[in-house]
Amino acid sequence: MQLIDTHVHLNFELFQSDLTTVRSRWQEAGVVHLVHSCVEPSEFSSIQNLAHSFPEISFAVGLHPLDAHKWDTNTASEILSLAASDAKVVAIGETGLDFYKANNFEQQHQALEAQLKIAVELNLPVIIHCRDAAAQLRDVLKEWKQHHGENLRGVMHCWGGTPEETQWFIDLGFYISFSGTVTFKNAKQIHKSVVVTPYDRLLIETDCPFLAPVPKRGERRNEPANVSFVAQQVAKLRLETVETIANQTTQNACKLFGISL
């Protein structure tokens, strides 16, 4: 059984002392590829070094919406330059909108649109972070597609929306990625969203070191091996075998990110 963890943050200090051991665990769990996301340009070098140290890691470059206040005249060129020059870059992001912890819509909107433009220019998918902003994000993406063409594609990462919101982004051509939150007992709307997501749009992730899934919930650090628990829960909710979910999500990740196993 092969699994792809489509969203990790391994450059964090929590992994500095034992990353080789962590890697052994993800290999034992059947994780054959990882997509390393990015929060801001200051991370570019550390993430790039990781990707070139581990053959099974690809990466994204971008600016997180909660860091949108850091966007300046150089940010777009930094993202574009690295994405265009390194074949291990498979996506732009994570970008998006987050109004749970911030309300600077104009700054977030500006950074998001600039990154959408880069993604389309380079024919790369976008990794979208969305928290308490589904309606606003839907409107931004819908308007973008109407004015700039239909070739924008990407993934709603660590998805926590309702089934109705899930359908909005499926209709816009996006994949839906579920994290450890899908294993939480009270995450009822996420459970329902898992069921309505088409097989060919389904992805799984850990978003490590955050959001450790049951039965690892409460541990100080999530890690890529735990994506197996996400796959198991998705399979349970969809009344499928875990092998079916592993095969489908791996196939979907390869298609979206251009990964060759």
PDB file of C-alpha atoms in Angstrom:
ATOM      1  CA  MET A   1       0.000   0.000   0.000  1.00  0.00           C
ATOM      2  CA  GLN A   2       1.366   3.394  -1.048  1.00  0.00           C
ATOM      3  CA  LEU A   3       0.396   6.707   0.546  1.00  0.00           C
ATOM      4  CA  ILE A   4       1.196  10.314  -0.313  1.00  0.00           C
ATOM      5  CA  ASP A   5       1.106  12.964   2.411  1.00  0.00           C
ATOM      6  CA  THR A   6       0.164  16.057   0.434  1.00  0.00           C
ATOM      7  CA  HIS A   7       0.902  18.663   3.114  1.00  0.00           C
ATOM      8  CA  VAL A   8       3.783  18.657   5.591  1.00  0.00           C
ATOM      9  CA  HIS A   9       5.985  21.163   7.433  1.00  0.00           C
ATOM     10  CA  LEU A  10       9.171  19.254   8.239  1.00  0.00           C
ATOM     11  CA  ASN A  11      11.478  22.268   8.401  1.00  0.00           C
ATOM     12  CA  PHE A  12      10.098  23.210  11.816  1.00  0.00           C
ATOM     13  CA  GLU A  13      12.429  22.964  14.803  1.00  0.00           C
ATOM     14  CA  LEU A  14      10.353  20.090  16.227  1.00  0.00           C
ATOM     15  CA  PHE A  15      11.887  17.798  13.590  1.00  0.00           C
ATOM     16  CA  GLN A  16      15.505  18.950  13.744  1.00  0.00           C
ATOM     17  CA  SER A  17      16.817  16.336  16.162  1.00  0.00           C
ATOM     18  CA  ASP A  18      15.351  13.125  14.742  1.00  0.00           C
ATOM     19  CA  LEU A  19      14.213  13.633  11.155  1.00  0.00           C
ATOM     20  CA  THR A  20      16.012  10.479  10.004  1.00  0.00           C
ATOM     21  CA  THR A  21      14.006   8.439  12.500  1.00  0.00           C
ATOM     22  CA  VAL A  22      10.807  10.201  11.472  1.00  0.00           C
ATOM     23  CA  ARG A  23      11.630   9.294   7.879  1.00  0.00           C
ATOM     24  CA  SER A  24      12.050   5.645   8.797  1.00  0.00           C
ATOM     25  CA  ARG A  25       8.585   5.676  10.338  1.00  0.00           C
ATOM     26  CA  TRP A  26       6.929   7.201   7.282  1.00  0.00           C
ATOM     27  CA  GLN A  27       8.649   4.672   5.059  1.00  0.00           C
ATOM     28  CA  GLU A  28       7.431   1.828   7.292  1.00  0.00           C
ATOM     29  CA  ALA A  29       3.899   3.253   7.077  1.00  0.00           C
ATOM     30  CA  GLY A  30       3.993   3.144   3.266  1.00  0.00           C
ATOM     31  CA  VAL A  31       4.364   6.880   2.655  1.00  0.00           C
ATOM     32  CA  VAL A  32       6.173   7.053  -0.671  1.00  0.00           C
ATOM     33  CA  HIS A  33       5.984  10.799  -1.326  1.00  0.00           C
ATOM     34  CA  LEU A  34       5.446  14.050   0.562  1.00  0.00           C
ATOM     35  CA  VAL A  35       4.579  17.573  -0.572  1.00  0.00           C
ATOM     36  CA  HIS A  36       6.238  20.137   1.688  1.00  0.00           C
ATOM     37  CA  SER A  37       4.241  23.332   1.984  1.00  0.00           C
ATOM     38  CA  CYS A  38       5.605  26.807   2.642  1.00  0.00           C
ATOM     39  CA  VAL A  39       4.558  29.676   4.907  1.00  0.00           C
ATOM     40  CA  GLU A  40       6.829  32.511   3.749  1.00  0.00           C
ATOM     41  CA  PRO A  41       9.970  33.184   1.657  1.00  0.00           C
ATOM     42  CA  SER A  42      12.285  33.029   4.679  1.00  0.00           C
ATOM     43  CA  GLU A  43      11.647  29.267   4.592  1.00  0.00           C
ATOM     44  CA  PHE A  44      12.640  28.785   0.957  1.00  0.00           C
ATOM     45  CA  SER A  45      16.222  27.671   1.545  1.00  0.00           C
ATOM     46  CA  SER A  46      15.453  25.247   4.383  1.00  0.00           C
ATOM     47  CA  ILE A  47      12.588  23.631   2.479  1.00  0.00           C
ATOM     48  CA  GLN A  48      14.614  23.412  -0.711  1.00  0.00           C
ATOM     49  CA  ASN A  49      17.463  21.754   1.195  1.00  0.00           C
ATOM     50  CA  LEU A  50      15.069  19.169   2.615  1.00  0.00           C
ATOM     51  CA  ALA A  51      13.592  18.419  -0.793  1.00  0.00           C
ATOM     52  CA  HIS A  52      17.022  17.858  -2.281  1.00  0.00           C
ATOM     53  CA  SER A  53      18.116  15.727   0.677  1.00  0.00           C
ATOM     54  CA  PHE A  54      15.159  13.342   0.421  1.00  0.00           C
ATOM     55  CA  PRO A  55      14.160  12.049  -3.040  1.00  0.00           C
ATOM     56  CA  GLU A  56      10.559  11.484  -1.936  1.00  0.00           C
ATOM     57  CA  ILE A  57       9.954  15.142  -0.996  1.00  0.00           C
ATOM     58  CA  SER A  58       8.589  17.737  -3.414  1.00  0.00           C
ATOM     59  CA  PHE A  59       7.767  21.243  -2.288  1.00  0.00           C
ATOM     60  CA  ALA A  60       5.689  24.356  -2.746  1.00  0.00           C
ATOM     61  CA  VAL A  61       6.668  28.010  -2.488  1.00  0.00           C
ATOM     62  CA  GLY A  62       4.351  30.778  -1.389  1.00  0.00           C
ATOM     63  CA  LEU A  63       3.062  33.081   1.337  1.00  0.00           C
ATOM     64  CA  HIS A  64       0.480  32.028   3.930  1.00  0.00           C
ATOM     65  CA  PRO A  65      -2.549  34.345   4.295  1.00  0.00           C
ATOM     66  CA  LEU A  66      -1.700  35.044   7.943  1.00  0.00           C
ATOM     67  CA  ASP A  67       1.639  36.381   6.701  1.00  0.00           C
ATOM     68  CA  ALA A  68       0.043  38.535   3.999  1.00  0.00           C
ATOM     69  CA  HIS A  69       1.240  41.682   5.790  1.00  0.00           C
ATOM     70  CA  LYS A  70       4.777  40.624   4.794  1.00  0.00           C
ATOM     71  CA  TRP A  71       3.967  40.812   1.077  1.00  0.00           C
ATOM     72  CA  ASP A  72       6.109  43.411  -0.678  1.00  0.00           C
ATOM     73  CA  THR A  73       7.353  44.276  -4.140  1.00  0.00           C
ATOM     74  CA  ASN A  74       9.951  41.485  -4.042  1.00  0.00           C
ATOM     75  CA  THR A  75       7.769  38.615  -2.834  1.00  0.00           C
ATOM     76  CA  ALA A  76       6.228  37.720  -6.169  1.00  0.00           C
ATOM     77  CA  SER A  77       9.596  37.677  -7.929  1.00  0.00           C
ATOM     78  CA  GLU A  78      11.103  35.489  -5.166  1.00  0.00           C
ATOM     79  CA  ILE A  79       8.290  32.957  -5.501  1.00  0.00           C
ATOM     80  CA  LEU A  80       8.355  33.015  -9.299  1.00  0.00           C
ATOM     81  CA  SER A  81      12.132  32.708  -9.491  1.00  0.00           C
ATOM     82  CA  LEU A  82      12.419  29.623  -7.279  1.00  0.00           C
ATOM     83  CA  ALA A  83       9.327  27.932  -8.695  1.00  0.00           C
ATOM     84  CA  ALA A  84      10.578  28.382 -12.247  1.00  0.00           C
ATOM     85  CA  SER A  85      14.123  27.232 -11.542  1.00  0.00           C
ATOM     86  CA  ASP A  86      13.689  24.131  -9.376  1.00  0.00           C
ATOM     87  CA  ALA A  87      11.960  21.056 -10.794  1.00  0.00           C
ATOM     88  CA  LYS A  88      11.125  19.856  -7.284  1.00  0.00           C
ATOM     89  CA  VAL A  89       8.641  22.723  -6.900  1.00  0.00           C
ATOM     90  CA  VAL A  90       5.243  21.196  -7.656  1.00  0.00           C
ATOM     91  CA  ALA A  91       2.867  23.891  -6.364  1.00  0.00           C
ATOM     92  CA  ILE A  92       2.431  27.495  -5.271  1.00  0.00           C
ATOM     93  CA  GLY A  93       1.400  28.061  -1.676  1.00  0.00           C
ATOM     94  CA  GLU A  94       0.170  27.766   0.775  1.00  0.00           C
ATOM     95  CA  THR A  95      -1.925  30.804   0.011  1.00  0.00           C
ATOM     96  CA  GLY A  96      -5.589  31.596   0.565  1.00  0.00           C
ATOM     97  CA  LEU A  97      -7.748  33.484   3.065  1.00  0.00           C
ATOM     98  CA  ASP A  98      -7.951  33.207   6.857  1.00  0.00           C
ATOM     99  CA  PHE A  99     -10.392  35.375   8.801  1.00  0.00           C
ATOM    100  CA  TYR A 100     -10.270  33.291  11.955  1.00  0.00           C
ATOM    101  CA  LYS A 101      -7.117  35.031  13.165  1.00  0.00           C
ATOM    102  CA  ALA A 102      -7.018  38.127  10.953  1.00  0.00           C
ATOM    103  CA  ASN A 103      -9.355  40.507   9.119  1.00  0.00           C
ATOM    104  CA  ASN A 104      -6.974  42.166   6.649  1.00  0.00           C
ATOM    105  CA  PHE A 105      -8.964  41.111   3.579  1.00  0.00           C
ATOM    106  CA  GLU A 106      -7.275  43.502   1.149  1.00  0.00           C
ATOM    107  CA  GLN A 107      -3.757  42.348   2.038  1.00  0.00           C
ATOM    108  CA  GLN A 108      -4.715  38.688   1.917  1.00  0.00           C
ATOM    109  CA  HIS A 109      -6.613  39.184  -1.331  1.00  0.00           C
ATOM    110  CA  GLN A 110      -3.655  40.924  -2.970  1.00  0.00           C
ATOM    111  CA  ALA A 111      -1.217  38.178  -1.951  1.00  0.00           C
ATOM    112  CA  LEU A 112      -3.635  35.449  -3.042  1.00  0.00           C
ATOM    113  CA  GLU A 113      -4.293  36.913  -6.487  1.00  0.00           C
ATOM    114  CA  ALA A 114      -0.600  37.471  -7.118  1.00  0.00           C
ATOM    115  CA  GLN A 115       0.097  33.824  -6.296  1.00  0.00           C
ATOM    116  CA  LEU A 116      -2.780  32.614  -8.460  1.00  0.00           C
ATOM    117  CA  LYS A 117      -1.194  34.537 -11.311  1.00  0.00           C
ATOM    118  CA  ILE A 118       2.185  32.861 -10.751  1.00  0.00           C
ATOM    119  CA  ALA A 119       0.588  29.417 -10.566  1.00  0.00           C
ATOM    120  CA  VAL A 120      -1.223  29.884 -13.864  1.00  0.00           C
ATOM    121  CA  GLU A 121       1.873  31.351 -15.526  1.00  0.00           C
ATOM    122  CA  LEU A 122       3.950  28.316 -14.502  1.00  0.00           C
ATOM    123  CA  ASN A 123       1.117  25.795 -14.952  1.00  0.00           C
ATOM    124  CA  LEU A 124       1.353  24.728 -11.307  1.00  0.00           C
ATOM    125  CA  PRO A 125      -1.461  23.967  -8.859  1.00  0.00           C
ATOM    126  CA  VAL A 126      -2.117  26.149  -5.824  1.00  0.00           C
ATOM    127  CA  ILE A 127      -2.324  24.931  -2.236  1.00  0.00           C
ATOM    128  CA  ILE A 128      -5.195  26.820  -0.626  1.00  0.00           C
ATOM    129  CA  HIS A 129      -5.592  27.524   3.086  1.00  0.00           C
ATOM    130  CA  CYS A 130      -9.134  28.573   3.984  1.00  0.00           C
ATOM    131  CA  ARG A 131     -10.421  29.266   7.474  1.00  0.00           C
ATOM    132  CA  ASP A 132     -13.650  31.141   8.223  1.00  0.00           C
ATOM    133  CA  ALA A 133     -13.486  32.473   4.669  1.00  0.00           C
ATOM    134  CA  ALA A 134     -15.190  29.953   2.386  1.00  0.00           C
ATOM    135  CA  ALA A 135     -17.732  32.321   0.827  1.00  0.00           C
ATOM    136  CA  GLN A 136     -15.187  35.073   0.231  1.00  0.00           C
ATOM    137  CA  LEU A 137     -12.688  32.609  -1.219  1.00  0.00           C
ATOM    138  CA  ARG A 138     -15.306  31.081  -3.510  1.00  0.00           C
ATOM    139  CA  ASP A 139     -16.092  34.542  -4.870  1.00  0.00           C
ATOM    140  CA  VAL A 140     -12.409  35.377  -5.429  1.00  0.00           C
ATOM    141  CA  LEU A 141     -11.710  32.102  -7.256  1.00  0.00           C
ATOM    142  CA  LYS A 142     -14.906  32.282  -9.274  1.00  0.00           C
ATOM    143  CA  GLU A 143     -14.132  35.816 -10.411  1.00  0.00           C
ATOM    144  CA  TRP A 144     -10.533  34.847 -11.193  1.00  0.00           C
ATOM    145  CA  LYS A 145     -11.666  32.015 -13.439  1.00  0.00           C
ATOM    146  CA  GLN A 146     -14.150  34.245 -15.223  1.00  0.00           C
ATOM    147  CA  HIS A 147     -11.553  36.907 -15.994  1.00  0.00           C
ATOM    148  CA  HIS A 148      -8.340  34.911 -16.374  1.00  0.00           C
ATOM    149  CA  GLY A 149      -9.367  31.583 -17.854  1.00  0.00           C
ATOM    150  CA  GLU A 150     -10.227  28.147 -16.592  1.00  0.00           C
ATOM    151  CA  ASN A 151      -6.772  26.610 -16.181  1.00  0.00           C
ATOM    152  CA  LEU A 152      -6.412  27.424 -12.469  1.00  0.00           C
ATOM    153  CA  ARG A 153      -6.254  24.242 -10.389  1.00  0.00           C
ATOM    154  CA  GLY A 154      -5.291  23.247  -6.892  1.00  0.00           C
ATOM    155  CA  VAL A 155      -6.273  21.779  -3.546  1.00  0.00           C
ATOM    156  CA  MET A 156      -8.250  22.952  -0.543  1.00  0.00           C
ATOM    157  CA  HIS A 157      -5.854  21.740   2.124  1.00  0.00           C
ATOM    158  CA  CYS A 158      -6.783  20.588   5.643  1.00  0.00           C
ATOM    159  CA  TRP A 159     -10.397  21.026   4.638  1.00  0.00           C
ATOM    160  CA  GLY A 160     -12.931  21.695   7.366  1.00  0.00           C
ATOM    161  CA  GLY A 161     -15.913  23.084   5.472  1.00  0.00           C
ATOM    162  CA  THR A 162     -19.503  21.955   5.183  1.00  0.00           C
ATOM    163  CA  PRO A 163     -20.683  19.666   2.382  1.00  0.00           C
ATOM    164  CA  GLU A 164     -22.215  22.705   0.630  1.00  0.00           C
ATOM    165  CA  GLU A 165     -18.919  24.593   0.795  1.00  0.00           C
ATOM    166  CA  THR A 166     -17.082  21.485  -0.337  1.00  0.00           C
ATOM    167  CA  GLN A 167     -19.246  21.381  -3.448  1.00  0.00           C
ATOM    168  CA  TRP A 168     -18.440  25.024  -4.228  1.00  0.00           C
ATOM    169  CA  PHE A 169     -14.750  24.218  -4.606  1.00  0.00           C
ATOM    170  CA  ILE A 170     -15.305  20.916  -6.360  1.00  0.00           C
ATOM    171  CA  ASP A 171     -17.376  22.838  -8.928  1.00  0.00           C
ATOM    172  CA  LEU A 172     -14.445  25.242  -9.329  1.00  0.00           C
ATOM    173  CA  GLY A 173     -12.193  22.297 -10.201  1.00  0.00           C
ATOM    174  CA  PHE A 174     -10.342  21.929  -6.909  1.00  0.00           C
ATOM    175  CA  TYR A 175      -9.253  18.839  -5.045  1.00  0.00           C
ATOM    176  CA  ILE A 176     -10.225  18.432  -1.388  1.00  0.00           C
ATOM    177  CA  SER A 177      -7.608  17.263   1.126  1.00  0.00           C
ATOM    178  CA  PHE A 178      -8.480  15.909   4.555  1.00  0.00           C
ATOM    179  CA  SER A 179      -6.151  15.912   7.554  1.00  0.00           C
ATOM    180  CA  GLY A 180      -6.169  14.426  11.038  1.00  0.00           C
ATOM    181  CA  THR A 181      -9.264  16.465  11.888  1.00  0.00           C
ATOM    182  CA  VAL A 182     -11.271  13.848   9.996  1.00  0.00           C
ATOM    183  CA  THR A 183     -10.537  11.419  12.846  1.00  0.00           C
ATOM    184  CA  PHE A 184     -11.997  13.716  15.518  1.00  0.00           C
ATOM    185  CA  LYS A 185     -15.248  12.388  16.955  1.00  0.00           C
ATOM    186  CA  ASN A 186     -17.148  15.684  16.839  1.00  0.00           C
ATOM    187  CA  ALA A 187     -15.989  16.760  13.348  1.00  0.00           C
ATOM    188  CA  LYS A 188     -19.394  15.909  11.891  1.00  0.00           C
ATOM    189  CA  GLN A 189     -19.363  18.343   8.972  1.00  0.00           C
ATOM    190  CA  ILE A 190     -15.911  17.135   7.925  1.00  0.00           C
ATOM    191  CA  HIS A 191     -17.169  13.553   8.023  1.00  0.00           C
ATOM    192  CA  LYS A 192     -20.046  14.528   5.723  1.00  0.00           C
ATOM    193  CA  SER A 193     -17.699  16.401   3.399  1.00  0.00           C
ATOM    194  CA  VAL A 194     -15.516  13.298   3.057  1.00  0.00           C
ATOM    195  CA  VAL A 195     -18.525  11.353   1.829  1.00  0.00           C
ATOM    196  CA  VAL A 196     -19.592  13.900  -0.827  1.00  0.00           C
ATOM    197  CA  THR A 197     -16.110  14.430  -2.291  1.00  0.00           C
ATOM    198  CA  PRO A 198     -15.732  12.571  -5.614  1.00  0.00           C
ATOM    199  CA  TYR A 199     -13.084   9.856  -5.718  1.00  0.00           C
ATOM    200  CA  ASP A 200     -11.058  11.708  -8.331  1.00  0.00           C
ATOM    201  CA  ARG A 201     -10.813  14.848  -6.147  1.00  0.00           C
ATOM    202  CA  LEU A 202      -9.875  13.225  -2.839  1.00  0.00           C
ATOM    203  CA  LEU A 203      -6.510  13.768  -1.127  1.00  0.00           C
ATOM    204  CA  ILE A 204      -5.078  13.106   2.345  1.00  0.00           C
ATOM    205  CA  GLU A 205      -2.469  14.884   4.445  1.00  0.00           C
ATOM    206  CA  THR A 206      -1.118  15.332   7.959  1.00  0.00           C
ATOM    207  CA  ASP A 207      -0.342  19.080   8.024  1.00  0.00           C
ATOM    208  CA  CYS A 208       2.361  17.964  10.449  1.00  0.00           C
ATOM    209  CA  PRO A 209       3.518  18.922  13.002  1.00  0.00           C
ATOM    210  CA  PHE A 210      -0.068  20.063  13.658  1.00  0.00           C
ATOM    211  CA  LEU A 211      -3.360  18.177  14.112  1.00  0.00           C
ATOM    212  CA  ALA A 212      -2.227  14.705  15.119  1.00  0.00           C
ATOM    213  CA  PRO A 213      -5.013  12.241  14.326  1.00  0.00           C
ATOM    214  CA  VAL A 214      -6.679   9.780  16.655  1.00  0.00           C
ATOM    215  CA  PRO A 215      -5.082   7.617  18.098  1.00  0.00           C
ATOM    216  CA  LYS A 216      -2.075   9.969  18.249  1.00  0.00           C
ATOM    217  CA  ARG A 217      -4.114  13.032  19.252  1.00  0.00           C
ATOM    218  CA  GLY A 218      -2.568  14.843  22.177  1.00  0.00           C
ATOM    219  CA  GLU A 219       1.017  14.102  21.169  1.00  0.00           C
ATOM    220  CA  ARG A 220       3.186  17.187  20.889  1.00  0.00           C
ATOM    221  CA  ARG A 221       4.052  16.484  17.268  1.00  0.00           C
ATOM    222  CA  ASN A 222       2.235  15.034  14.301  1.00  0.00           C
ATOM    223  CA  GLU A 223       4.340  13.335  11.615  1.00  0.00           C
ATOM    224  CA  PRO A 224       3.917  11.937   8.079  1.00  0.00           C
ATOM    225  CA  ALA A 225       3.541   8.294   9.148  1.00  0.00           C
ATOM    226  CA  ASN A 226       0.235   9.288  10.730  1.00  0.00           C
ATOM    227  CA  VAL A 227      -1.342   9.918   7.343  1.00  0.00           C
ATOM    228  CA  SER A 228      -2.186   6.208   7.478  1.00  0.00           C
ATOM    229  CA  PHE A 229      -4.721   6.967  10.222  1.00  0.00           C
ATOM    230  CA  VAL A 230      -6.301   9.624   8.005  1.00  0.00           C
ATOM    231  CA  ALA A 231      -6.600   7.073   5.198  1.00  0.00           C
ATOM    232  CA  GLN A 232      -8.170   4.566   7.569  1.00  0.00           C
ATOM    233  CA  GLN A 233     -10.802   7.029   8.758  1.00  0.00           C
ATOM    234  CA  VAL A 234     -11.626   8.211   5.241  1.00  0.00           C
ATOM    235  CA  ALA A 235     -12.056   4.577   4.228  1.00  0.00           C
ATOM    236  CA  LYS A 236     -14.345   3.931   7.196  1.00  0.00           C
ATOM    237  CA  LEU A 237     -16.522   6.957   6.415  1.00  0.00           C
ATOM    238  CA  ARG A 238     -16.792   6.040   2.746  1.00  0.00           C
ATOM    239  CA  LEU A 239     -17.358   2.328   3.437  1.00  0.00           C
ATOM    240  CA  GLU A 240     -14.265   1.375   1.453  1.00  0.00           C
ATOM    241  CA  THR A 241     -11.077  -0.533   2.148  1.00  0.00           C
ATOM    242  CA  VAL A 242      -8.054   1.461   3.197  1.00  0.00           C
ATOM    243  CA  GLU A 243      -6.217   0.016   0.178  1.00  0.00           C
ATOM    244  CA  THR A 244      -8.822   1.561  -2.131  1.00  0.00           C
ATOM    245  CA  ILE A 245      -8.447   4.976  -0.495  1.00  0.00           C
ATOM    246  CA  ALA A 246      -4.654   4.742  -0.512  1.00  0.00           C
ATOM    247  CA  ASN A 247      -4.575   3.853  -4.205  1.00  0.00           C
ATOM    248  CA  GLN A 248      -7.059   6.547  -5.212  1.00  0.00           C
ATOM    249  CA  THR A 249      -5.535   9.378  -3.191  1.00  0.00           C
ATOM    250  CA  THR A 250      -2.048   8.456  -4.374  1.00  0.00           C
ATOM    251  CA  GLN A 251      -3.222   8.476  -7.969  1.00  0.00           C
ATOM    252  CA  ASN A 252      -4.945  11.835  -7.440  1.00  0.00           C
ATOM    253  CA  ALA A 253      -1.863  13.389  -5.828  1.00  0.00           C
ATOM    254  CA  CYS A 254       0.347  12.227  -8.686  1.00  0.00           C
ATOM    255  CA  LYS A 255      -2.054  13.762 -11.196  1.00  0.00           C
ATOM    256  CA  LEU A 256      -2.455  17.120  -9.427  1.00  0.00           C
ATOM    257  CA  PHE A 257       1.207  17.661  -8.515  1.00  0.00           C
ATOM    258  CA  GLY A 258       2.817  15.900 -11.484  1.00  0.00           C
ATOM    259  CA  ILE A 259       4.509  13.344  -9.247  1.00  0.00           C
ATOM    260  CA  SER A 260       6.147  10.257 -10.740  1.00  0.00           C
ATOM    261  CA  LEU A 261       6.624   7.329  -8.376  1.00  0.00           C
TER     262      LEU A 261
END
